[in-house]
Short mmCIF file of C-alpha atoms in Angstrom, two decimals:
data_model
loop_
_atom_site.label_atom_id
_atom_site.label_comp_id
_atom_site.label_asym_id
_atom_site.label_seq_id
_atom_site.Cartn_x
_atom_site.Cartn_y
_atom_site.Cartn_z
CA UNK A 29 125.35 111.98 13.78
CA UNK A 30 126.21 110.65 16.97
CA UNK A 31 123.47 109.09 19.28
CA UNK A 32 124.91 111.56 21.63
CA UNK A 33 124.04 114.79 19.57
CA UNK A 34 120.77 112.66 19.24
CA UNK A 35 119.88 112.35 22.52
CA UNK A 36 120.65 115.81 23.15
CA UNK A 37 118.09 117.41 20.25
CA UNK A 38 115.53 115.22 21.63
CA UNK A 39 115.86 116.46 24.68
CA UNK A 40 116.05 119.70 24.08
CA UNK A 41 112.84 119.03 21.60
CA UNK A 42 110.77 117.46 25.11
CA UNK A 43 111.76 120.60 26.96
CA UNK A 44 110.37 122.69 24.47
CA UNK A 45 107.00 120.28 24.32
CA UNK A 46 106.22 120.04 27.64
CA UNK A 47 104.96 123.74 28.75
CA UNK A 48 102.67 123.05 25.83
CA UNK A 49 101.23 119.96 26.92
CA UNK A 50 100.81 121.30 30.28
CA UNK A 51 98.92 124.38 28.37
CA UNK A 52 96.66 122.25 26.94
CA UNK A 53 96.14 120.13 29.58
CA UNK A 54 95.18 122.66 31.51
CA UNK A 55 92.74 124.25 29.08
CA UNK A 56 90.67 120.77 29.36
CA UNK A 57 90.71 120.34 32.99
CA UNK A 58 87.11 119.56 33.96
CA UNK A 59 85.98 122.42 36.62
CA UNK A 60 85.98 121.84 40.22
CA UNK A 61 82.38 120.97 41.85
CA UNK A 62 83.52 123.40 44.51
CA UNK A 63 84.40 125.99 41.93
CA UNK A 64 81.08 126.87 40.41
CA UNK A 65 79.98 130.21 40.94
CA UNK A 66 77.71 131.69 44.57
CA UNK A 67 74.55 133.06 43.83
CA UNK A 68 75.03 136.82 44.52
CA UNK A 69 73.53 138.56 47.45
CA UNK A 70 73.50 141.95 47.63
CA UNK A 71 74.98 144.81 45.10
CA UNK A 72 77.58 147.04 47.17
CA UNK A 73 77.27 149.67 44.66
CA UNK A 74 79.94 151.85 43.55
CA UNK A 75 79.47 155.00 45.03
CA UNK A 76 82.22 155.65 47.04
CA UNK A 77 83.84 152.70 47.12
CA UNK A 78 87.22 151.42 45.33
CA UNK A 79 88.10 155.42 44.61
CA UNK A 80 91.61 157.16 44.56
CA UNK A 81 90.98 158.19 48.30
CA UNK A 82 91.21 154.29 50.50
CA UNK A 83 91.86 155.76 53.73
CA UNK A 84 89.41 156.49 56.74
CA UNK A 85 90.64 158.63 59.41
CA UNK A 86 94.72 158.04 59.92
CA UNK A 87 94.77 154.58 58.47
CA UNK A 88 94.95 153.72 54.99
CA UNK A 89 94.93 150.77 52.41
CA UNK A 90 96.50 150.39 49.22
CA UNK A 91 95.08 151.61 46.11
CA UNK A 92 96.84 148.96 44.02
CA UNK A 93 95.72 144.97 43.44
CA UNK A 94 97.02 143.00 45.66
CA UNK A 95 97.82 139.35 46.30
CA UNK A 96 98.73 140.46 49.86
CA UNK A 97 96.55 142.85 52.29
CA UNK A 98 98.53 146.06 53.20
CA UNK A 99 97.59 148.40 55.49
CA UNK A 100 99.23 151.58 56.38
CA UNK A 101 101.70 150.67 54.21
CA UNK A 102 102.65 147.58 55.70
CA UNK A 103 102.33 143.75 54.34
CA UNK A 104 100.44 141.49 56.02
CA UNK A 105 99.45 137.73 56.26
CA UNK A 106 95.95 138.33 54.67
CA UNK A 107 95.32 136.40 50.77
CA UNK A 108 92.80 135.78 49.09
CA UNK A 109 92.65 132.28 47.47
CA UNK A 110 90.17 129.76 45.13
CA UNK A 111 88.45 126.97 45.50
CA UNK A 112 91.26 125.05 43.51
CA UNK A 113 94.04 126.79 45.73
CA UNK A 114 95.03 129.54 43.40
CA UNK A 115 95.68 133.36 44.51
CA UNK A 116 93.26 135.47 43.57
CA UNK A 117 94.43 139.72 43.51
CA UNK A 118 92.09 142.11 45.13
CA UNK A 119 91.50 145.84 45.71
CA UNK A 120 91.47 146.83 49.03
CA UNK A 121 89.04 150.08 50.66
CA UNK A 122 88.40 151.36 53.69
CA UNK A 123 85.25 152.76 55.48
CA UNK A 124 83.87 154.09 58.90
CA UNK A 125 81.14 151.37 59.59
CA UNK A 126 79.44 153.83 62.28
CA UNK A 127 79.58 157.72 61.73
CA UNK A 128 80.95 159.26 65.14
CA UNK A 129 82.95 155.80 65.69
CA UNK A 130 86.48 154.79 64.66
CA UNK A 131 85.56 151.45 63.84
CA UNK A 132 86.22 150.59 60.13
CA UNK A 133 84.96 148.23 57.65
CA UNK A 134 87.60 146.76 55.00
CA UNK A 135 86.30 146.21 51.83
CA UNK A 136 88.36 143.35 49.87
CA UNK A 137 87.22 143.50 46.14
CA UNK A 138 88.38 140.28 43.85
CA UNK A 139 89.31 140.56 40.59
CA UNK A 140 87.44 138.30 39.39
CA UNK A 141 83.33 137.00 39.47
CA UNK A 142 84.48 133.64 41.00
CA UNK A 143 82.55 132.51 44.14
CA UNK A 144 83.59 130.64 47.36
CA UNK A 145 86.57 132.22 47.68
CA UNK A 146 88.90 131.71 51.09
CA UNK A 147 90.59 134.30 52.78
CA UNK A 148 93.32 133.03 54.54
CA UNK A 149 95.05 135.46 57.31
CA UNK A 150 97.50 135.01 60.18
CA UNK A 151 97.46 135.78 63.85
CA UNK A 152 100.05 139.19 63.30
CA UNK A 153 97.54 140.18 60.48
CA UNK A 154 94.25 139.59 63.06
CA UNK A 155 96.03 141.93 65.22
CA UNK A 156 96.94 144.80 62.92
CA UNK A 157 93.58 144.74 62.04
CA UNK A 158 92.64 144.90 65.49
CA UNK A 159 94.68 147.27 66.50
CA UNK A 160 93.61 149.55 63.52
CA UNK A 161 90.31 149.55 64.20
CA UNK A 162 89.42 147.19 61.83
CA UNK A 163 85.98 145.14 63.00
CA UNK A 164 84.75 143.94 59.99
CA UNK A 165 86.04 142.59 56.31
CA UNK A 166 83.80 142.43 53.33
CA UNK A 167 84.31 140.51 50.18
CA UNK A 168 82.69 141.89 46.89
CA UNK A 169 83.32 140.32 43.48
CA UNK A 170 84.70 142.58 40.71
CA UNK A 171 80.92 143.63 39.85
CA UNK A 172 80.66 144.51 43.84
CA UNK A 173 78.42 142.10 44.72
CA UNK A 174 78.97 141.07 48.64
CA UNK A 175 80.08 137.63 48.60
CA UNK A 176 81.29 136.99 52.10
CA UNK A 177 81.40 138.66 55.78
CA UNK A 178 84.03 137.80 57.93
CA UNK A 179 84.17 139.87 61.49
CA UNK A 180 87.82 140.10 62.70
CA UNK A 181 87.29 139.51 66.72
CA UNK A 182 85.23 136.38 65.93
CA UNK A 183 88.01 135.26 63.83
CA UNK A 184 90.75 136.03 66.32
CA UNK A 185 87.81 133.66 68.81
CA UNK A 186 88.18 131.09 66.47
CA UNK A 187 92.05 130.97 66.20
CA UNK A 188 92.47 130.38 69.80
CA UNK A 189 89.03 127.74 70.14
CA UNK A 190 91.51 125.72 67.52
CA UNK A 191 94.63 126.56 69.52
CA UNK A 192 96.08 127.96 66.45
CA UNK A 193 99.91 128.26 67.16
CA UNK A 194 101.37 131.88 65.86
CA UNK A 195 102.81 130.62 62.80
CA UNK A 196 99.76 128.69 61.27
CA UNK A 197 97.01 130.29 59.66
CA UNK A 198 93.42 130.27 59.15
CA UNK A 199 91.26 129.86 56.28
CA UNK A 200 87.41 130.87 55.95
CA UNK A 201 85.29 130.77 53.17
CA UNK A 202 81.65 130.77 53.29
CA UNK A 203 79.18 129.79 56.57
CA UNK A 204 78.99 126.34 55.24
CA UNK A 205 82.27 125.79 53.89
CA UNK A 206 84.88 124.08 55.82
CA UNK A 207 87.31 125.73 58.29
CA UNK A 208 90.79 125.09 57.21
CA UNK A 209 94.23 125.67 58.72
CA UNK A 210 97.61 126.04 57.37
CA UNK A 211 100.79 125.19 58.15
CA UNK A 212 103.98 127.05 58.68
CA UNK A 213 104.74 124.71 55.81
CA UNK A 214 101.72 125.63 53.28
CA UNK A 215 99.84 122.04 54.35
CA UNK A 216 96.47 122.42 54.51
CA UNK A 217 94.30 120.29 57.19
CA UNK A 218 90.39 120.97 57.44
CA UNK A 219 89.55 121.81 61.60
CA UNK A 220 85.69 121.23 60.71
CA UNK A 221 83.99 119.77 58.14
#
């Protein structure tokens, strides 16, 4: 054979290899510090919540998993994400926090158990959920078990106390985790430590 056919089966053989190695390298990754799992707080139960019916009032959520928040049937700039900068899908509900009131509480249920999760949102998507009504955002684990509370108007505070330009967004995870901002570009920079 020719070293060119040569070079060209063992080429062909490394292609093949490598999604295998990266497999395996994977699988033996030692875990994160920051990944290990938040003791749980409180159970949300699961009457009522995550059911066919996500709407409250005129607005509604979707009642597929999601790696993006959608509401009313529009996409917006609201993700969950992991410690180790994976997306994470989630459910989304919706629920009147006061009887009487049209405020609403959006329930964002992970599809995993994982802890410290980020949830990483936009300036448009602060003010859709403004404008809906939305005051408050709950994160439950897939057992619904609260893991974070994040309150929309103090996170609309926060984005201009930062000076937040429209395209960058910000990133919360628990109250003594970091504040984070991204990019237009997807670079992460930590605003507090």
């Amino acid at each position: 054979m020719s070293k060119k056919i040569v070079r060209f089966i063992a080429c062909g053989l490394l292609a093949m290899m490598i999604p295998a190695l990266a497999f395996a390298a994977a699988e033996t990754a030692p875990w994160s510090l920051a990944a290990k799992p938040q003791p749980r707080r409180e159970d949300l139960g699961r009457v009522g919540l995550f059911c066919a019916e996500r709407g409250a009032g005129e607005i509604s959520a979707s009642n597929r998993w999601l790696w993006q928040g959608r509401i009313n049937g529009v996409l917006i700039n609201m993700r969950l994400f992991a410690p180790d900068g994976s997306g994470t899908l989630f459910q989304e509900q919706l629920e009147v926090m006061t009887p009487g009131t049209s405020d609403l509480r959006l329930y964002l249920r992970q599809r995993t158990d994982q802890g410290g999760l980020m949830l990483q949102t936009d300036a448009r998507a602060l003010q859709i959920l403004r404008n809906c009504g939305i005051r408050e955002i709950l994160l439950a684990d897939k057992d619904y078990y609260l893991q974070n509370t994040f309150n929309v108007e103090e996170m609309s505070a926060l984005r201009e106390a930062l000076g937040l330009e429209d395209g960058e967004q910000l990133c919360l995870g628990g109250e003594d985790d970091p504040v984070m901002i991204v990019s237009e570009t997807g670079r992460r920079r930590f605003a507090t430590e």
